[in-house]
Short mmCIF file of C-alpha atoms and ligand atoms in Angstrom, two decimals:
data_model
loop_
_atom_site.label_atom_id
_atom_site.label_comp_id
_atom_site.label_asym_id
_atom_site.label_seq_id
_atom_site.Cartn_x
_atom_site.Cartn_y
_atom_site.Cartn_z
CA MET A 1 -6.38 -2.81 -24.91
CA SER A 2 -5.29 0.10 -22.77
CA TYR A 3 -5.06 3.88 -23.09
CA ALA A 4 -1.43 3.92 -21.96
CA LYS A 5 0.57 5.98 -24.44
CA ALA A 6 4.23 6.10 -23.45
CA LEU A 7 6.80 5.94 -20.73
CA HIS A 8 7.74 9.44 -19.68
CA CYS A 9 10.87 10.50 -17.78
CA ARG A 10 9.88 12.32 -14.62
CA GLU A 11 13.08 14.39 -14.77
CA CYS A 12 13.82 15.39 -18.37
CA GLY A 13 10.46 14.58 -19.97
CA ARG A 14 11.84 12.32 -22.72
CA GLU A 15 9.36 9.70 -23.92
CA TYR A 16 9.90 6.02 -24.57
CA PRO A 17 7.71 3.30 -26.03
CA LEU A 18 5.86 1.03 -23.61
CA GLN A 19 8.59 -1.50 -22.89
CA PRO A 20 9.99 -3.25 -19.83
CA SER A 21 12.29 -0.51 -18.55
CA HIS A 22 12.23 1.90 -15.66
CA VAL A 23 15.02 4.49 -16.02
CA CYS A 24 15.71 7.18 -18.58
CA GLU A 25 18.73 6.39 -20.75
CA PHE A 26 19.74 10.06 -20.81
CA CYS A 27 19.35 11.31 -17.24
CA PHE A 28 18.63 8.12 -15.25
CA GLY A 29 15.36 9.64 -14.03
CA PRO A 30 12.50 7.25 -13.24
CA LEU A 31 9.98 6.48 -15.98
CA GLU A 32 6.24 6.79 -15.52
CA VAL A 33 3.29 5.69 -17.65
CA THR A 34 1.30 8.42 -19.40
CA TYR A 35 -2.08 8.00 -21.08
CA ASP A 36 -4.12 9.35 -23.92
CA TYR A 37 -6.31 11.39 -21.61
CA ASP A 38 -8.52 12.75 -24.41
CA ALA A 39 -9.46 9.24 -25.52
CA GLN A 40 -9.91 8.19 -21.90
CA ARG A 41 -12.21 11.11 -21.21
CA LYS A 42 -14.50 9.95 -24.03
CA ALA A 43 -14.51 6.32 -22.89
CA VAL A 44 -14.65 6.55 -19.11
CA SER A 45 -17.54 7.72 -16.97
CA ARG A 46 -18.79 7.08 -13.47
CA ARG A 47 -21.37 4.78 -14.99
CA SER A 48 -18.87 2.78 -17.07
CA ILE A 49 -16.83 2.20 -13.94
CA GLU A 50 -19.85 1.30 -11.81
CA SER A 51 -20.87 -1.38 -14.31
CA GLY A 52 -17.47 -3.11 -14.02
CA PRO A 53 -16.47 -6.02 -11.78
CA LEU A 54 -16.15 -5.63 -8.01
CA SER A 55 -12.36 -5.63 -8.19
CA LEU A 56 -9.64 -3.22 -9.28
CA TRP A 57 -10.42 -4.24 -12.87
CA ARG A 58 -13.44 -1.91 -12.77
CA TYR A 59 -10.75 0.76 -13.42
CA ARG A 60 -9.35 -1.16 -16.38
CA ASP A 61 -9.50 1.88 -18.69
CA LEU A 62 -7.23 3.80 -16.30
CA LEU A 63 -4.57 1.08 -16.12
CA PRO A 64 -1.60 0.37 -18.44
CA CYS A 65 -2.40 -3.25 -19.34
CA ASP A 66 -4.95 -5.34 -21.19
CA ALA A 67 -7.58 -6.32 -18.62
CA ASP A 68 -9.06 -8.96 -20.92
CA ARG A 69 -6.01 -11.08 -20.17
CA ALA A 70 -5.62 -10.08 -16.54
CA VAL A 71 -3.88 -12.20 -13.95
CA ASP A 72 -6.88 -11.98 -11.67
CA LEU A 73 -7.13 -13.03 -8.04
CA ASN A 74 -9.92 -10.51 -7.52
CA ALA A 75 -7.71 -7.90 -5.87
CA GLY A 76 -9.15 -4.56 -4.90
CA PHE A 77 -12.57 -3.06 -4.22
CA THR A 78 -11.88 -3.54 -0.53
CA PRO A 79 -14.13 -2.07 2.18
CA LEU A 80 -14.14 1.61 3.07
CA LEU A 81 -15.49 1.67 6.62
CA ARG A 82 -16.78 4.62 8.59
CA ALA A 83 -14.78 4.43 11.83
CA ARG A 84 -16.94 6.10 14.49
CA ASN A 85 -15.31 4.47 17.51
CA LEU A 86 -11.76 5.19 16.45
CA GLY A 87 -12.82 8.65 15.31
CA GLU A 88 -14.16 9.35 18.77
CA ALA A 89 -10.97 8.06 20.39
CA LEU A 90 -8.83 10.30 18.20
CA GLY A 91 -11.18 13.29 18.18
CA LEU A 92 -12.19 13.09 14.51
CA SER A 93 -15.76 13.54 13.33
CA GLN A 94 -15.45 11.92 9.88
CA LEU A 95 -12.87 9.14 9.91
CA TYR A 96 -12.82 6.29 7.42
CA ILE A 97 -10.63 3.20 7.21
CA LYS A 98 -9.69 1.86 3.79
CA ASN A 99 -9.22 -1.77 4.73
CA ASP A 100 -6.80 -3.39 2.28
CA CYS A 101 -6.24 -6.31 4.64
CA THR A 102 -8.97 -8.13 2.71
CA ASN A 103 -6.97 -8.50 -0.51
CA PRO A 104 -6.11 -12.01 -1.83
CA THR A 105 -2.74 -12.12 -0.05
CA TRP A 106 -3.85 -9.71 2.68
CA SER A 107 -2.04 -6.56 1.65
CA PHE A 108 -2.36 -3.71 -0.85
CA LYS A 109 0.53 -5.22 -2.84
CA ASP A 110 -2.01 -7.36 -4.71
CA ARG A 111 -3.02 -4.20 -6.54
CA VAL A 112 0.43 -3.47 -7.91
CA VAL A 113 1.19 -7.10 -8.66
CA ALA A 114 -2.11 -7.65 -10.48
CA VAL A 115 -1.11 -4.92 -12.92
CA ALA A 116 2.60 -5.81 -13.09
CA SER A 117 2.01 -9.51 -13.67
CA THR A 118 -0.60 -8.85 -16.34
CA LYS A 119 1.84 -6.52 -18.10
CA ALA A 120 4.70 -9.00 -17.69
CA LEU A 121 2.70 -11.70 -19.50
CA GLU A 122 1.86 -9.18 -22.23
CA PHE A 123 5.60 -8.56 -22.67
CA GLY A 124 6.15 -12.31 -22.98
CA PHE A 125 7.96 -12.99 -19.69
CA ASP A 126 7.55 -16.44 -18.18
CA THR A 127 9.12 -15.66 -14.80
CA LEU A 128 8.12 -13.11 -12.15
CA ALA A 129 10.52 -11.83 -9.51
CA CYS A 130 10.83 -9.09 -6.92
CA ALA A 131 12.87 -7.51 -4.15
CA SER A 132 10.49 -7.36 -1.23
CA THR A 133 10.03 -6.39 2.40
CA GLY A 134 7.57 -9.31 2.63
CA ASN A 135 4.12 -8.47 1.33
CA LEU A 136 5.26 -8.00 -2.24
CA ALA A 137 6.89 -11.44 -2.20
CA ASN A 138 3.63 -13.01 -0.99
CA SER A 139 1.68 -11.36 -3.77
CA VAL A 140 4.17 -12.09 -6.54
CA ALA A 141 4.28 -15.75 -5.52
CA ALA A 142 0.48 -16.00 -5.52
CA HIS A 143 -0.01 -14.22 -8.85
CA ALA A 144 2.69 -16.34 -10.50
CA SER A 145 0.80 -19.44 -9.42
CA ARG A 146 -2.43 -18.01 -10.76
CA ALA A 147 -0.74 -17.23 -14.09
CA GLY A 148 0.99 -20.60 -14.21
CA ILE A 149 4.50 -19.14 -14.37
CA LYS A 150 7.63 -19.30 -12.22
CA ALA A 151 8.53 -16.93 -9.39
CA TYR A 152 11.74 -15.96 -7.59
CA VAL A 153 11.16 -13.75 -4.59
CA PHE A 154 13.97 -12.11 -2.61
CA VAL A 155 13.50 -10.86 0.95
CA PRO A 156 15.67 -9.85 3.92
CA SER A 157 16.33 -12.96 6.02
CA ASN A 158 15.03 -11.38 9.26
CA LEU A 159 11.37 -11.32 8.17
CA GLU A 160 8.40 -12.45 10.24
CA SER A 161 7.60 -16.14 9.76
CA GLY A 162 4.11 -15.36 8.45
CA LYS A 163 5.64 -13.52 5.55
CA LEU A 164 8.17 -16.25 4.76
CA VAL A 165 5.52 -19.01 4.86
CA GLY A 166 3.18 -16.72 2.92
CA SER A 167 5.55 -16.82 -0.04
CA ALA A 168 6.86 -20.36 0.09
CA VAL A 169 3.41 -21.95 0.27
CA TYR A 170 2.70 -20.96 -3.35
CA GLY A 171 5.71 -22.94 -4.55
CA ALA A 172 7.83 -19.89 -5.38
CA THR A 173 11.59 -19.96 -4.99
CA LEU A 174 11.96 -17.96 -1.78
CA VAL A 175 15.41 -16.42 -1.33
CA ALA A 176 16.22 -15.04 2.14
CA VAL A 177 19.14 -12.65 1.80
CA ASP A 178 21.48 -11.81 4.66
CA GLY A 179 21.09 -8.07 4.63
CA ALA A 180 18.54 -5.27 4.74
CA TYR A 181 16.00 -4.53 2.01
CA ASP A 182 18.37 -2.10 0.34
CA ASP A 183 20.93 -4.92 -0.09
CA VAL A 184 18.20 -7.16 -1.49
CA ASN A 185 17.20 -4.45 -3.93
CA ARG A 186 20.76 -3.89 -5.13
CA LEU A 187 21.23 -7.63 -5.65
CA CYS A 188 17.99 -7.82 -7.60
CA SER A 189 19.01 -4.94 -9.87
CA GLU A 190 22.09 -6.96 -10.80
CA LEU A 191 20.01 -10.10 -11.34
CA ALA A 192 17.55 -8.15 -13.48
CA ASP A 193 20.42 -7.30 -15.86
CA LYS A 194 21.45 -10.92 -16.05
CA TYR A 195 18.21 -12.94 -16.24
CA PRO A 196 15.17 -12.45 -18.49
CA TRP A 197 12.72 -12.10 -15.60
CA ALA A 198 10.03 -9.54 -14.89
CA PHE A 199 11.13 -8.00 -11.60
CA VAL A 200 7.83 -6.36 -10.78
CA ASN A 201 9.40 -3.46 -8.86
CA ILE A 202 12.50 -3.05 -11.03
CA ASN A 203 12.22 -3.47 -14.81
CA VAL A 204 8.42 -3.33 -14.88
CA ARG A 205 8.16 -0.83 -12.00
CA PRO A 206 6.37 1.88 -14.04
CA TYR A 207 3.42 -0.51 -14.63
CA TYR A 208 3.54 -1.94 -11.12
CA ALA A 209 3.31 1.52 -9.58
CA GLU A 210 0.13 2.31 -11.54
CA GLY A 211 -1.73 -0.39 -9.61
CA SER A 212 -1.58 1.77 -6.49
CA LYS A 213 -3.77 4.40 -8.13
CA THR A 214 -6.75 2.10 -7.72
CA LEU A 215 -6.73 2.78 -3.97
CA ALA A 216 -7.47 6.44 -4.67
CA TYR A 217 -10.09 5.64 -7.32
CA GLU A 218 -11.91 3.30 -4.95
CA VAL A 219 -11.94 5.65 -2.00
CA ALA A 220 -13.39 8.47 -4.11
CA GLU A 221 -16.01 6.19 -5.67
CA GLN A 222 -16.94 4.68 -2.31
CA LEU A 223 -17.39 8.15 -0.84
CA GLY A 224 -20.00 8.79 -3.53
CA TRP A 225 -17.62 10.27 -6.10
CA ARG A 226 -15.94 12.78 -3.88
CA ALA A 227 -12.34 13.23 -2.84
CA PRO A 228 -11.48 12.97 0.85
CA ASP A 229 -10.13 16.04 2.66
CA HIS A 230 -7.10 14.21 4.01
CA CYS A 231 -5.38 10.87 3.31
CA ILE A 232 -2.97 9.23 5.78
CA VAL A 233 -0.66 6.90 3.87
CA PRO A 234 2.17 4.59 5.02
CA MET A 235 5.49 5.11 3.23
CA ALA A 236 8.22 2.61 2.38
CA SER A 237 9.65 3.61 -1.03
CA GLY A 238 7.04 6.38 -1.16
CA SER A 239 5.48 5.00 -4.34
CA LEU A 240 2.00 4.34 -2.93
CA LEU A 241 1.72 7.89 -1.62
CA THR A 242 2.68 9.45 -4.95
CA LYS A 243 0.18 7.27 -6.79
CA ILE A 244 -2.68 8.20 -4.50
CA GLY A 245 -1.91 11.76 -5.55
CA LYS A 246 -1.77 10.79 -9.23
CA GLY A 247 -5.00 8.77 -8.99
CA LEU A 248 -6.95 11.67 -7.52
CA ASP A 249 -5.51 14.12 -10.05
CA GLU A 250 -6.49 11.84 -12.92
CA MET A 251 -10.05 11.60 -11.64
CA ALA A 252 -10.33 15.37 -11.76
CA LYS A 253 -8.69 15.47 -15.19
CA LEU A 254 -11.17 12.88 -16.50
CA TRP A 255 -14.13 14.74 -14.97
CA LEU A 256 -14.90 11.87 -12.60
CA LEU A 257 -14.53 14.26 -9.65
CA ASP A 258 -15.56 17.90 -9.51
CA SER A 259 -12.69 19.10 -7.42
CA VAL A 260 -9.77 17.59 -5.61
CA GLN A 261 -8.22 19.44 -2.69
CA THR A 262 -6.99 16.47 -0.77
CA LYS A 263 -4.13 16.80 1.67
CA ILE A 264 -1.88 13.78 1.54
CA SER A 265 0.19 12.97 4.62
CA GLY A 266 2.78 10.22 4.94
CA ALA A 267 3.60 8.03 7.93
CA GLN A 268 6.79 6.12 8.69
CA ALA A 269 8.27 4.23 11.62
CA LEU A 270 10.78 6.27 13.60
CA GLY A 271 13.29 3.44 13.16
CA CYS A 272 13.19 3.96 9.38
CA SER A 273 12.02 7.46 8.60
CA PRO A 274 14.27 8.99 5.95
CA ILE A 275 11.35 10.70 4.20
CA VAL A 276 9.97 12.19 7.42
CA THR A 277 13.43 13.37 8.46
CA ALA A 278 13.85 15.22 5.15
CA TRP A 279 10.36 16.70 5.52
CA GLN A 280 11.17 18.01 8.98
CA ALA A 281 14.44 19.47 7.74
CA GLY A 282 12.63 21.20 4.89
CA THR A 283 14.76 19.57 2.21
CA LEU A 284 14.00 17.36 -0.80
CA ASN A 285 17.33 15.62 -0.25
CA ILE A 286 16.82 12.26 1.38
CA ARG A 287 19.62 10.77 3.40
CA PRO A 288 19.51 6.94 3.44
CA VAL A 289 19.29 5.23 6.85
CA LYS A 290 19.81 1.76 8.29
CA PRO A 291 16.36 0.49 9.32
CA ASN A 292 15.68 -0.66 12.86
CA THR A 293 11.95 -1.07 13.49
CA ILE A 294 9.24 -3.68 13.96
CA ALA A 295 7.53 -2.20 10.88
CA LYS A 296 9.52 -4.39 8.51
CA SER A 297 7.15 -3.97 5.58
CA LEU A 298 8.09 -0.27 5.54
CA ALA A 299 11.80 -0.75 6.26
CA ILE A 300 13.34 0.78 3.14
CA GLY A 301 16.34 2.88 4.12
CA ASN A 302 16.89 4.41 0.68
CA PRO A 303 13.38 5.14 -0.67
CA ALA A 304 13.27 5.24 -4.49
CA ASP A 305 10.25 7.56 -4.63
CA GLY A 306 10.98 9.53 -1.49
CA TYR A 307 11.76 12.72 -3.39
CA TYR A 308 8.46 12.58 -5.30
CA ALA A 309 6.56 11.68 -2.14
CA LEU A 310 7.93 14.82 -0.46
CA LYS A 311 6.73 16.89 -3.41
CA VAL A 312 3.21 15.39 -3.31
CA ILE A 313 3.01 15.95 0.45
CA GLY A 314 4.19 19.54 0.12
CA ASP A 315 2.05 20.45 -2.90
CA SER A 316 -1.08 18.98 -1.30
CA GLY A 317 -0.66 20.74 2.03
CA GLY A 318 -0.09 17.48 3.89
CA SER A 319 2.53 16.55 6.42
CA ALA A 320 4.89 13.70 7.36
CA VAL A 321 5.09 11.96 10.70
CA ALA A 322 7.06 9.18 12.40
CA SER A 323 6.14 7.00 15.38
CA ASP A 324 8.26 4.72 17.56
CA ASP A 325 7.74 0.99 17.95
CA ASP A 326 5.68 1.29 21.18
CA GLU A 327 3.35 3.76 19.52
CA ILE A 328 3.05 1.41 16.53
CA VAL A 329 1.95 -1.47 18.78
CA ASP A 330 -0.51 0.84 20.54
CA GLY A 331 -1.83 1.85 17.11
CA ILE A 332 -2.39 -1.78 16.11
CA LYS A 333 -4.22 -2.45 19.38
CA LEU A 334 -6.30 0.72 19.21
CA LEU A 335 -7.51 -0.11 15.68
CA ALA A 336 -8.29 -3.70 16.65
CA GLU A 337 -10.06 -2.80 19.90
CA SER A 338 -12.03 0.13 18.51
CA GLU A 339 -13.01 -1.12 15.06
CA GLY A 340 -12.36 -4.87 14.87
CA ILE A 341 -9.59 -4.62 12.29
CA PHE A 342 -6.31 -6.47 12.94
CA ALA A 343 -3.64 -4.69 10.92
CA GLU A 344 0.01 -5.43 10.51
CA THR A 345 2.71 -3.07 11.73
CA ALA A 346 2.24 -0.69 8.78
CA GLY A 347 -1.34 -0.16 9.97
CA GLY A 348 -0.01 0.64 13.42
CA VAL A 349 2.29 3.21 11.82
CA VAL A 350 -0.70 4.87 10.16
CA ILE A 351 -2.90 4.97 13.26
CA ALA A 352 -0.04 6.18 15.48
CA GLY A 353 0.87 8.80 12.88
CA LEU A 354 -2.74 9.94 12.56
CA LYS A 355 -2.94 10.35 16.35
CA ARG A 356 0.12 12.58 16.31
CA LEU A 357 -1.17 14.60 13.36
CA VAL A 358 -4.45 15.28 15.17
CA GLU A 359 -2.65 16.24 18.37
CA SER A 360 -0.36 18.65 16.52
CA GLY A 361 -3.27 20.21 14.64
CA ARG A 362 -2.02 18.98 11.26
CA VAL A 363 -5.25 17.05 10.78
CA ASP A 364 -8.37 19.07 11.42
CA ARG A 365 -11.01 17.50 13.63
CA ASP A 366 -13.80 18.01 11.09
CA GLU A 367 -11.93 16.91 7.98
CA LEU A 368 -13.07 13.82 6.10
CA VAL A 369 -10.02 11.66 6.81
CA VAL A 370 -9.16 8.33 5.21
CA ALA A 371 -6.55 6.16 6.93
CA PHE A 372 -5.05 3.57 4.57
CA ILE A 373 -4.63 0.23 6.32
CA THR A 374 -2.49 -1.68 3.87
CA GLY A 375 -1.77 -5.11 5.38
CA ALA A 376 -3.20 -7.71 7.76
CA GLY A 377 -2.01 -8.45 11.28
CA LEU A 378 -1.85 -12.24 11.21
CA LYS A 379 1.36 -11.86 9.19
CA THR A 380 3.13 -9.88 11.91
CA GLN A 381 1.94 -11.57 15.10
CA GLU A 382 5.44 -11.25 16.57
CA ALA A 383 4.84 -7.52 16.99
CA VAL A 384 1.94 -7.91 19.42
CA VAL A 385 2.01 -11.42 20.85
CA ASP A 386 3.60 -10.33 24.14
CA LYS A 387 1.52 -7.18 24.46
CA ILE A 388 -2.03 -8.55 24.48
CA ASN A 389 -4.20 -10.38 27.04
CA LYS A 390 -3.16 -13.97 27.59
CA ALA A 391 -5.84 -16.64 27.25
CA LEU A 392 -7.49 -17.82 30.46
CA HIS A 393 -6.38 -21.43 30.77
CA ILE A 394 -9.06 -23.53 32.45
CA ALA A 395 -10.43 -27.04 32.97
CA PRO A 396 -13.75 -27.65 31.13
CA THR A 397 -15.93 -26.73 34.12
CA VAL A 398 -18.01 -23.70 35.05
CA ALA A 399 -16.21 -23.48 38.38
CA SER A 400 -12.82 -23.38 36.70
CA PHE A 401 -14.02 -20.63 34.37
CA GLU A 402 -15.41 -18.50 37.18
CA GLU A 403 -12.31 -19.01 39.27
CA ALA A 404 -10.06 -17.91 36.42
CA ILE A 405 -12.10 -14.75 35.90
CA ALA A 406 -12.03 -14.00 39.60
CA GLN A 407 -8.27 -14.49 39.71
CA ARG A 408 -7.86 -11.94 36.99
CA GLY A 409 -10.00 -9.67 39.11
CA GLY A 410 -12.66 -9.15 36.45
CA ALA A 411 -16.45 -9.29 36.47
CA ILE A 412 -18.44 -11.66 34.28
CA ALA A 413 -20.57 -9.91 31.66
CA GLY A 414 -24.30 -10.27 32.40
CA ASN A 415 -23.69 -11.66 35.91
CA GLN A 416 -26.61 -10.71 38.22
CA GLY A 417 -24.31 -10.99 41.23
CA THR A 418 -25.38 -12.44 44.62
CA ARG A 419 -28.63 -11.15 46.08
C1 PLP B 501 4.81 -1.99 0.47
C2 PLP B 501 3.89 -1.52 1.53
C3 PLP B 501 3.53 -0.17 1.69
C4 PLP B 501 4.03 1.02 0.88
O1 PLP B 501 5.04 0.83 0.04
P1 PLP B 501 5.63 1.94 -0.95
O2 PLP B 501 6.97 1.36 -1.28
O3 PLP B 501 5.74 3.22 -0.18
O4 PLP B 501 4.73 2.03 -2.10
C5 PLP B 501 2.60 0.13 2.66
N1 PLP B 501 2.09 -0.81 3.46
C6 PLP B 501 2.41 -2.11 3.35
C7 PLP B 501 1.79 -3.08 4.28
C8 PLP B 501 3.32 -2.52 2.38
O5 PLP B 501 3.62 -3.82 2.28
ZN1 ZN B 502 15.34 11.67 -18.40
#
């Protein structure tokens, strides 16, 4: 069972039963899941959560689906790491990395798909589908396999090979569409009207989006039941950012946290930054753009939740920041070299954005900052392959090794030298 109560229109407030739909019939506003918070407050405690499994299902009572029949690849409960080296490099005294690279398909999308696929089975669907910038397709394909149902995943045809292989390997029908994500999304909306499939981010989007809240729950629990001072979140549609806000608010509402005064800042790639552009212009009106960036996982030119993301950023006292492709690569390398975490381009966007926010004084040096690293770097090797040290190519002899090091002009670690 679940404490979800209704679907609620974010614009006009009308309520609908819990069904597979995502827009209000009256005003076309987006629908969101609401809960019976009084019942939840009686059932949920820090202790009840702590006694749950080491996955996102420990927050089962805060999710809109029946966890007893979960499609479960053990997503969530990923590491929250204190990042002293990176903190020092950026001038931050309390920096943490939420490392969602360790999810089953190596991105945070396993959280949303775990919830959406569980709900889709509850609704009786036997086919999962999605419009994706890559990571979502990987996760939908994997969860469909786990559930023993079919999957159709639609992506822009210019994706990195790691993301294409990472969908096809599960046996899903992978459809590479000539066009940008926004074309893929429009096509999928038409297909969702025609075929009885659960498009995780279209007709079951309200349930899907709830999965993102678990990132906020985890961070607060892992900090010892306290909210961070500042979250730095990558934005594509803007959904993840809004749900980190909702997750923290719910924890306060359910008395799991004493107080929440978390600033939430959003990061985009300069080559696709419609939300940041609106933020800088001081408007809630987002003008769609044509994406052109190496951060393909975030390349949504017309962000469905951009308006709500701007509100969460503004209400929380956060900020929005964009970084160019060179800065994104530098961000990937800085995170890898300082902390041993190889993130995909979206992680580079977050680290580059955080650097800018510190430099501009938008992030305070003594704040407890959490940077959300949402996907793993092996999927986007193209972004860095030409910008990292080449291997030393040698014959299998000591002499060849030493010669190669000398040619590069480096010293050998631990070498006593000639005396
Ligand atoms: C999808 C995605 C996001 C954020 O997506 P939203 O549409 O804003 O929720 C962030 N990082 C990665 C790696 C993603 O794949
Ligand atoms: Zn409405």
